[in-house]
Short mmCIF file of C-alpha atoms in Angstrom, two decimals:
data_model
loop_
_atom_site.label_atom_id
_atom_site.label_comp_id
_atom_site.label_asym_id
_atom_site.label_seq_id
_atom_site.Cartn_x
_atom_site.Cartn_y
_atom_site.Cartn_z
CA MET B 1 68.49 203.91 151.58
CA PRO B 2 65.67 205.33 149.37
CA ASP B 3 62.16 204.02 149.82
CA ILE B 4 61.44 200.84 147.88
CA THR B 5 58.17 199.13 147.11
CA PRO B 6 57.10 195.97 149.00
CA ALA B 7 57.67 193.94 145.82
CA GLU B 8 61.21 195.31 145.47
CA ARG B 9 61.84 194.65 149.15
CA GLN B 10 60.65 191.06 148.75
CA ALA B 11 62.80 190.53 145.66
CA ARG B 12 65.82 191.93 147.50
CA LEU B 13 65.22 189.61 150.44
CA ARG B 14 64.92 186.58 148.16
CA ARG B 15 68.18 187.47 146.46
CA TYR B 16 70.10 187.44 149.71
CA GLN B 17 68.27 184.38 151.00
CA ALA B 18 69.44 182.57 147.86
CA LEU B 19 73.04 183.70 148.52
CA LEU B 20 72.76 182.37 152.06
CA ALA B 21 71.02 179.11 151.09
CA PRO B 22 72.51 175.66 151.77
CA GLY B 23 75.11 174.71 149.18
CA THR B 24 76.44 178.25 148.60
CA PRO B 25 80.04 179.16 149.58
CA LEU B 26 78.82 181.95 151.88
CA ARG B 27 76.46 179.61 153.74
CA GLU B 28 79.23 177.02 154.07
CA GLY B 29 81.52 179.60 155.63
CA LEU B 30 78.83 180.77 158.06
CA GLU B 31 78.04 177.17 159.01
CA ARG B 32 81.72 176.59 159.80
CA ILE B 33 81.71 179.64 162.06
CA LEU B 34 78.53 178.41 163.73
CA HIS B 35 79.94 174.95 164.36
CA GLY B 36 83.16 176.50 165.67
CA ARG B 37 81.12 178.50 168.22
CA THR B 38 83.00 181.74 167.60
CA GLY B 39 80.34 184.13 166.23
CA ALA B 40 80.78 186.77 163.50
CA LEU B 41 79.53 190.01 161.94
CA VAL B 42 79.85 190.08 158.14
CA VAL B 43 78.95 193.11 155.97
CA LEU B 44 77.83 191.93 152.51
CA GLY B 45 79.26 194.74 150.40
CA ASN B 46 81.56 197.73 150.54
CA THR B 47 80.56 201.34 149.82
CA ARG B 48 81.65 204.74 151.04
CA LYS B 49 78.88 204.59 153.62
CA VAL B 50 80.32 201.33 154.97
CA GLU B 51 83.81 202.86 155.07
CA ARG B 52 82.50 205.85 157.05
CA VAL B 53 81.21 203.59 159.86
CA SER B 54 84.35 201.41 159.85
CA THR B 55 87.41 201.90 161.99
CA GLY B 56 90.50 199.83 162.69
CA GLY B 57 91.03 196.38 161.30
CA PHE B 58 93.17 195.63 158.28
CA GLY B 59 92.68 195.40 154.54
CA LEU B 60 92.98 192.06 152.79
CA ASP B 61 91.38 191.95 149.33
CA VAL B 62 91.76 188.17 149.03
CA GLN B 63 89.65 185.56 147.28
CA PHE B 64 86.62 184.51 149.34
CA THR B 65 86.63 180.93 150.61
CA PRO B 66 84.54 179.36 153.39
CA THR B 67 87.77 178.42 155.21
CA ALA B 68 89.16 181.96 155.06
CA LEU B 69 85.88 183.35 156.42
CA ARG B 70 85.97 180.86 159.28
CA GLU B 71 89.57 181.67 160.22
CA LEU B 72 89.10 185.44 160.08
CA ALA B 73 85.99 185.19 162.26
CA LYS B 74 88.19 183.94 165.10
CA MET B 75 89.58 187.46 165.50
CA ASP B 76 87.84 190.33 167.24
CA GLY B 77 85.92 192.69 164.94
CA GLY B 78 83.82 192.31 161.80
CA ILE B 79 84.47 191.26 158.21
CA VAL B 80 83.69 193.19 155.00
CA LEU B 81 83.07 191.39 151.70
CA SER B 82 83.04 192.83 148.19
CA SER B 83 79.65 193.59 146.67
CA ASP B 84 79.90 190.49 144.45
CA PHE B 85 80.91 188.33 147.47
CA GLU B 86 83.93 187.10 145.56
CA ARG B 87 86.53 188.73 147.82
CA ILE B 88 87.17 189.42 151.48
CA LEU B 89 88.17 193.08 151.66
CA ALA B 90 88.79 193.62 155.38
CA ALA B 91 88.76 191.84 158.73
CA GLY B 92 89.04 192.80 162.38
CA VAL B 93 86.99 195.91 161.61
CA HIS B 94 85.24 197.82 164.40
CA PHE B 95 82.01 199.46 163.31
CA VAL B 96 80.66 202.71 164.74
CA PRO B 97 77.19 203.30 163.25
CA ASP B 98 74.93 206.16 164.30
CA GLY B 99 73.78 205.35 167.83
CA THR B 100 70.53 207.29 167.39
CA ILE B 101 69.21 204.86 164.78
CA PRO B 102 66.32 202.99 166.44
CA THR B 103 66.66 199.23 166.89
CA VAL B 104 64.90 196.60 168.96
CA GLU B 105 68.04 194.47 169.20
CA THR B 106 69.67 194.13 172.61
CA GLY B 107 72.90 192.19 171.99
CA THR B 108 75.89 194.31 170.99
CA ARG B 109 76.62 192.41 167.77
CA HIS B 110 73.00 192.33 166.60
CA ARG B 111 72.37 195.96 167.55
CA THR B 112 75.45 197.05 165.60
CA ALA B 113 74.49 194.91 162.59
CA ASP B 114 70.97 196.34 162.50
CA ARG B 115 72.23 199.93 162.60
CA ILE B 116 74.88 199.31 159.94
CA ALA B 117 72.25 197.82 157.61
CA GLN B 118 69.87 200.72 158.17
CA GLN B 119 72.51 203.44 157.85
CA THR B 120 74.32 202.06 154.80
CA GLY B 121 71.60 200.11 152.99
CA ILE B 122 74.02 197.16 152.84
CA PRO B 123 72.86 193.81 154.31
CA VAL B 124 74.71 192.43 157.30
CA VAL B 125 74.88 188.83 158.55
CA THR B 126 75.56 187.83 162.13
CA VAL B 127 76.44 184.47 163.63
CA SER B 128 75.56 184.07 167.29
CA ALA B 129 77.76 181.62 169.16
CA SER B 130 75.58 181.61 172.27
CA MET B 131 72.28 181.12 170.43
CA SER B 132 73.68 179.01 167.55
CA THR B 133 71.82 181.13 164.98
CA ILE B 134 72.52 182.96 161.72
CA ALA B 135 70.59 186.20 161.07
CA LEU B 136 70.32 188.55 158.08
CA PHE B 137 69.73 192.26 158.75
CA LEU B 138 68.15 193.92 155.74
CA ASP B 139 66.00 197.03 155.25
CA GLY B 140 65.45 197.52 158.98
CA GLN B 141 64.35 193.94 159.61
CA ARG B 142 65.98 190.85 161.06
CA HIS B 143 65.50 187.59 159.14
CA GLN B 144 66.48 184.32 160.79
CA ILE B 145 68.42 182.00 158.48
CA GLU B 146 66.97 178.63 159.37
CA GLN B 147 68.19 175.09 158.91
CA SER B 148 66.80 173.19 155.91
CA GLU B 149 64.75 170.86 158.13
CA GLN B 150 62.85 173.79 159.65
CA ILE B 151 62.13 175.38 156.28
CA LEU B 152 61.08 172.07 154.70
CA SER B 153 58.57 171.43 157.47
CA ARG B 154 56.74 174.69 156.74
CA ALA B 155 57.17 174.29 152.99
CA ASN B 156 55.53 170.86 153.03
CA GLN B 157 52.55 172.26 154.92
CA ALA B 158 52.19 175.04 152.35
CA LEU B 159 52.58 172.51 149.53
CA ALA B 160 49.80 170.31 150.97
CA THR B 161 47.53 173.36 151.20
CA MET B 162 48.31 174.34 147.62
CA THR B 163 47.48 170.80 146.46
CA ARG B 164 44.03 171.12 148.03
CA TYR B 165 43.56 174.57 146.48
CA ARG B 166 44.54 173.24 143.05
CA GLU B 167 42.00 170.43 143.39
CA ARG B 168 39.30 172.94 144.33
CA LEU B 169 40.31 175.13 141.38
CA GLY B 170 39.83 172.13 139.10
CA GLU B 171 36.36 171.51 140.57
CA HIS B 172 35.29 175.14 140.14
CA THR B 173 36.68 175.25 136.60
CA ARG B 174 34.78 172.10 135.58
CA SER B 175 31.62 173.50 137.15
CA LEU B 176 32.14 176.74 135.21
CA SER B 177 32.48 174.77 131.96
CA THR B 178 29.18 173.01 132.61
CA LEU B 179 27.43 176.31 133.31
CA GLU B 180 28.97 177.86 130.18
CA VAL B 181 27.51 175.14 127.98
CA HIS B 182 24.05 175.78 129.46
CA ASP B 183 24.58 179.57 129.35
CA GLN B 184 23.87 179.86 133.08
CA VAL B 185 27.08 181.52 134.34
CA SER B 186 26.74 184.17 137.03
CA VAL B 187 29.27 186.69 138.35
CA LYS B 188 29.60 184.54 141.47
CA ASP B 189 30.70 181.51 139.43
CA VAL B 190 33.53 183.50 137.87
CA THR B 191 34.65 184.97 141.20
CA LYS B 192 34.94 181.47 142.68
CA VAL B 193 37.51 180.53 140.05
CA ALA B 194 39.33 183.85 140.43
CA GLN B 195 39.51 183.39 144.21
CA ARG B 196 41.26 180.03 143.88
CA ILE B 197 43.69 181.43 141.32
CA GLU B 198 44.71 184.20 143.73
CA MET B 199 44.99 181.78 146.67
CA ILE B 200 47.33 179.59 144.63
CA ARG B 201 49.38 182.61 143.57
CA ARG B 202 49.84 183.68 147.20
CA LEU B 203 51.00 180.24 148.22
CA GLU B 204 53.29 180.16 145.18
CA SER B 205 54.96 183.37 146.37
CA GLU B 206 55.47 181.85 149.82
CA LEU B 207 56.84 178.61 148.40
CA ARG B 208 59.24 180.40 146.05
CA ALA B 209 60.72 182.09 149.11
CA TYR B 210 61.23 178.65 150.67
CA VAL B 211 62.86 177.39 147.46
CA ALA B 212 65.28 180.34 147.51
CA ALA B 213 66.08 179.78 151.18
CA LEU B 214 66.66 176.04 150.67
CA GLY B 215 69.16 176.39 147.84
CA VAL B 216 70.30 172.95 146.66
CA ASP B 217 67.90 171.34 149.13
CA GLY B 218 64.94 172.96 147.39
CA ARG B 219 65.16 171.26 143.98
CA LEU B 220 62.39 168.72 144.63
CA LEU B 221 60.16 171.42 146.09
CA GLN B 222 60.75 173.57 143.01
CA MET B 223 59.65 170.74 140.69
CA GLN B 224 56.52 170.10 142.75
CA LEU B 225 55.73 173.81 142.73
CA TYR B 226 56.08 173.91 138.95
CA GLU B 227 53.63 171.03 138.54
CA LEU B 228 51.03 172.62 140.82
CA THR B 229 51.16 176.06 139.23
CA GLN B 230 51.34 175.01 135.60
CA GLY B 231 48.51 176.61 133.61
CA VAL B 232 47.21 178.84 136.41
CA ASP B 233 48.37 182.10 134.82
CA ASP B 234 46.95 181.00 131.45
CA LEU B 235 43.61 180.29 133.12
CA ALA B 236 43.59 183.79 134.64
CA THR B 237 44.25 185.35 131.22
CA LEU B 238 41.50 183.31 129.54
CA LEU B 239 39.05 184.18 132.32
CA GLU B 240 39.74 187.86 131.70
CA LEU B 241 39.28 187.48 127.94
CA ASP B 242 36.02 185.59 128.38
CA TYR B 243 34.31 187.79 130.97
CA ARG B 244 35.71 191.30 130.62
CA PRO B 245 32.62 193.57 130.41
CA GLU B 246 32.05 195.46 127.18
CA GLN B 247 33.75 198.86 126.99
CA THR B 248 36.17 197.81 129.77
CA ASP B 249 39.89 197.85 129.00
CA GLU B 250 42.45 195.25 130.06
CA ALA B 251 43.88 197.39 132.87
CA THR B 252 40.45 197.77 134.49
CA PHE B 253 39.39 194.09 134.52
CA ARG B 254 42.14 191.91 135.98
CA VAL B 255 42.33 188.78 138.11
CA GLY B 256 45.72 190.09 139.22
CA ALA B 257 44.02 193.02 140.98
CA LEU B 258 43.01 190.57 143.73
CA GLU B 259 46.57 190.66 145.10
CA GLN B 260 45.70 193.92 146.88
CA LEU B 261 42.99 192.22 148.99
CA THR B 262 43.51 190.96 152.51
CA SER B 263 42.93 187.26 153.22
CA THR B 264 39.54 188.10 154.74
CA GLU B 265 38.47 190.29 151.79
CA LEU B 266 39.46 187.54 149.34
CA LEU B 267 36.75 185.32 150.85
CA GLU B 268 34.03 187.89 150.07
CA ASN B 269 32.64 187.15 146.60
CA LEU B 270 31.22 190.63 146.07
CA VAL B 271 34.50 192.29 147.08
CA VAL B 272 36.30 189.98 144.66
CA ALA B 273 33.88 190.88 141.86
CA ARG B 274 34.29 194.61 142.38
CA THR B 275 38.07 194.38 142.69
CA MET B 276 38.33 192.34 139.48
CA GLY B 277 36.45 195.08 137.66
CA PHE B 278 32.84 193.93 137.36
CA PRO B 279 30.68 197.10 137.29
CA ASP B 280 28.44 198.09 140.21
CA ASP B 281 25.27 197.08 138.34
CA HIS B 282 26.56 193.48 138.19
CA HIS B 283 25.47 191.61 141.33
CA LEU B 284 26.62 188.11 142.25
CA GLU B 285 23.63 186.49 140.57
CA THR B 286 23.86 188.60 137.41
CA ARG B 287 24.04 186.31 134.39
CA ILE B 288 27.05 186.77 132.11
CA SER B 289 28.00 184.93 128.93
CA PRO B 290 31.54 183.83 128.02
CA ARG B 291 33.07 184.69 124.68
CA GLY B 292 34.59 181.21 124.36
CA HIS B 293 38.33 181.85 124.63
CA ARG B 294 38.89 179.26 127.37
CA GLN B 295 37.02 176.47 125.59
CA ILE B 296 38.71 177.14 122.24
CA ALA B 297 42.14 177.30 123.90
CA HIS B 298 41.70 173.72 125.12
CA LEU B 299 41.04 172.30 121.65
CA ASP B 300 43.86 170.28 120.13
CA ARG B 301 45.77 171.55 117.09
CA ILE B 302 44.17 175.00 117.08
CA PRO B 303 46.87 177.71 117.44
CA SER B 304 46.10 180.40 120.01
CA MET B 305 46.02 183.27 117.50
CA LEU B 306 43.68 181.33 115.25
CA GLY B 307 41.49 180.46 118.24
CA ARG B 308 41.19 184.14 119.14
CA ARG B 309 40.21 184.92 115.55
CA VAL B 310 37.43 182.32 115.73
CA VAL B 311 36.08 183.76 119.00
CA GLU B 312 36.18 187.32 117.69
CA HIS B 313 34.31 186.24 114.55
CA PHE B 314 31.42 184.61 116.44
CA GLY B 315 31.42 186.79 119.55
CA SER B 316 30.14 184.27 122.09
CA LEU B 317 30.47 180.64 123.14
CA GLN B 318 26.80 179.97 122.44
CA ALA B 319 27.23 181.24 118.88
CA LEU B 320 30.21 178.92 118.53
CA PHE B 321 28.17 175.94 119.71
CA GLY B 322 25.59 176.74 117.04
CA ALA B 323 28.12 177.24 114.24
CA LYS B 324 28.21 174.75 111.36
CA THR B 325 31.38 173.58 109.65
CA SER B 326 30.64 175.92 106.76
CA ASP B 327 30.23 178.83 109.18
CA LEU B 328 33.60 178.11 110.77
CA MET B 329 35.28 177.97 107.36
CA GLU B 330 34.38 181.64 106.87
CA VAL B 331 37.06 182.54 109.43
CA ASP B 332 40.38 183.42 107.82
CA GLY B 333 42.82 180.54 108.32
CA ILE B 334 40.15 177.91 109.07
CA GLY B 335 39.91 175.24 106.44
CA GLU B 336 37.60 172.26 106.41
CA GLY B 337 39.95 170.13 108.53
CA ARG B 338 40.30 172.70 111.31
CA ALA B 339 36.61 173.53 111.14
CA ARG B 340 35.82 169.89 111.85
CA LEU B 341 38.32 169.85 114.72
CA VAL B 342 36.57 172.83 116.29
CA ARG B 343 33.11 171.32 115.79
CA GLU B 344 34.15 167.95 117.24
CA GLY B 345 35.99 169.56 120.15
CA LEU B 346 33.03 171.74 121.11
CA ALA B 347 30.71 168.74 120.76
CA ARG B 348 32.84 166.86 123.30
CA VAL B 349 32.70 169.85 125.67
CA ALA B 350 28.90 169.93 125.40
CA GLU B 351 28.60 166.17 125.82
CA SER B 352 30.79 166.26 128.93
CA ALA B 353 28.76 169.14 130.38
CA TYR B 354 25.49 167.30 129.88
CA SER B 355 26.93 164.16 131.45
CA ASP B 356 28.03 166.15 134.50
CA ARG B 357 24.56 167.66 134.76
CA VAL B 358 22.96 164.21 134.69
CA ASP B 359 25.40 162.83 137.27
#
């Protein structure tokens, strides 16, 4: 199989985890085999490469059903499904993959499955009667297909961690707003928000894998995940718009660039600043001024395109705070009513910031 990127590999794994999740026909069939204590080797697709490592058995080409899979697994040999998993193409097949392909597996069934997957690029699932386990062999790796209870236990731990991270993101964002009003933002203050955004994104990726693996059992987790991640990507975009250095393009200054950092590097504020795209002459305590995109975006009844036009007209948040209603009405599309909405909204932001400072 040609080389694929880590992102493509992850997406491929999630696809097959979803097909093997609780509630799917394939998972039901594998569970029946597991409970029957008979074991199985199932190739999830049929290509010429699969045919070249297959010998014996008999062709079927019948509609896939969990019951049919269970009954055919009682016979010696493996089973081949169609690439869309809608049909069972062959059963009782003996596979003869290249014996020189390296594998760490020791059991005959698992060793064969690993080599088939590596040689053909087609995923293979095994059911172990002795160990009562289901395993997916994909891209040279073995992935244990766990019971919902095991996955949910880890997912709940990750969800609790994400909840704490989201709370901390809220604290850092409110602190940033206060500093913006007083024009006292430093590079370090921005990196703190960016760090939390990236931490949440990493946990989101982990939790989405759990959702895929849980299938029908992951619906509640999916709703909780949606609630916790809502608005995070928008915040990242607004942070970039507000603090991108002059003469720096969008591709150079990105919160998303933090995904390349290790967990240890992500905790280093200076590393985060450099990776985001802050220039070398910007140290952690270097003062920077926001343009005002984030604050304008939070105002009611001001469309995003119109909000951007307002920010571009005034150039900075401090200039916006000093703008009169008549000044705001000079912006194309801003009438007296919207100008008052902007003035009142910014006044509330300033009032809240001063209250936080006093507290």
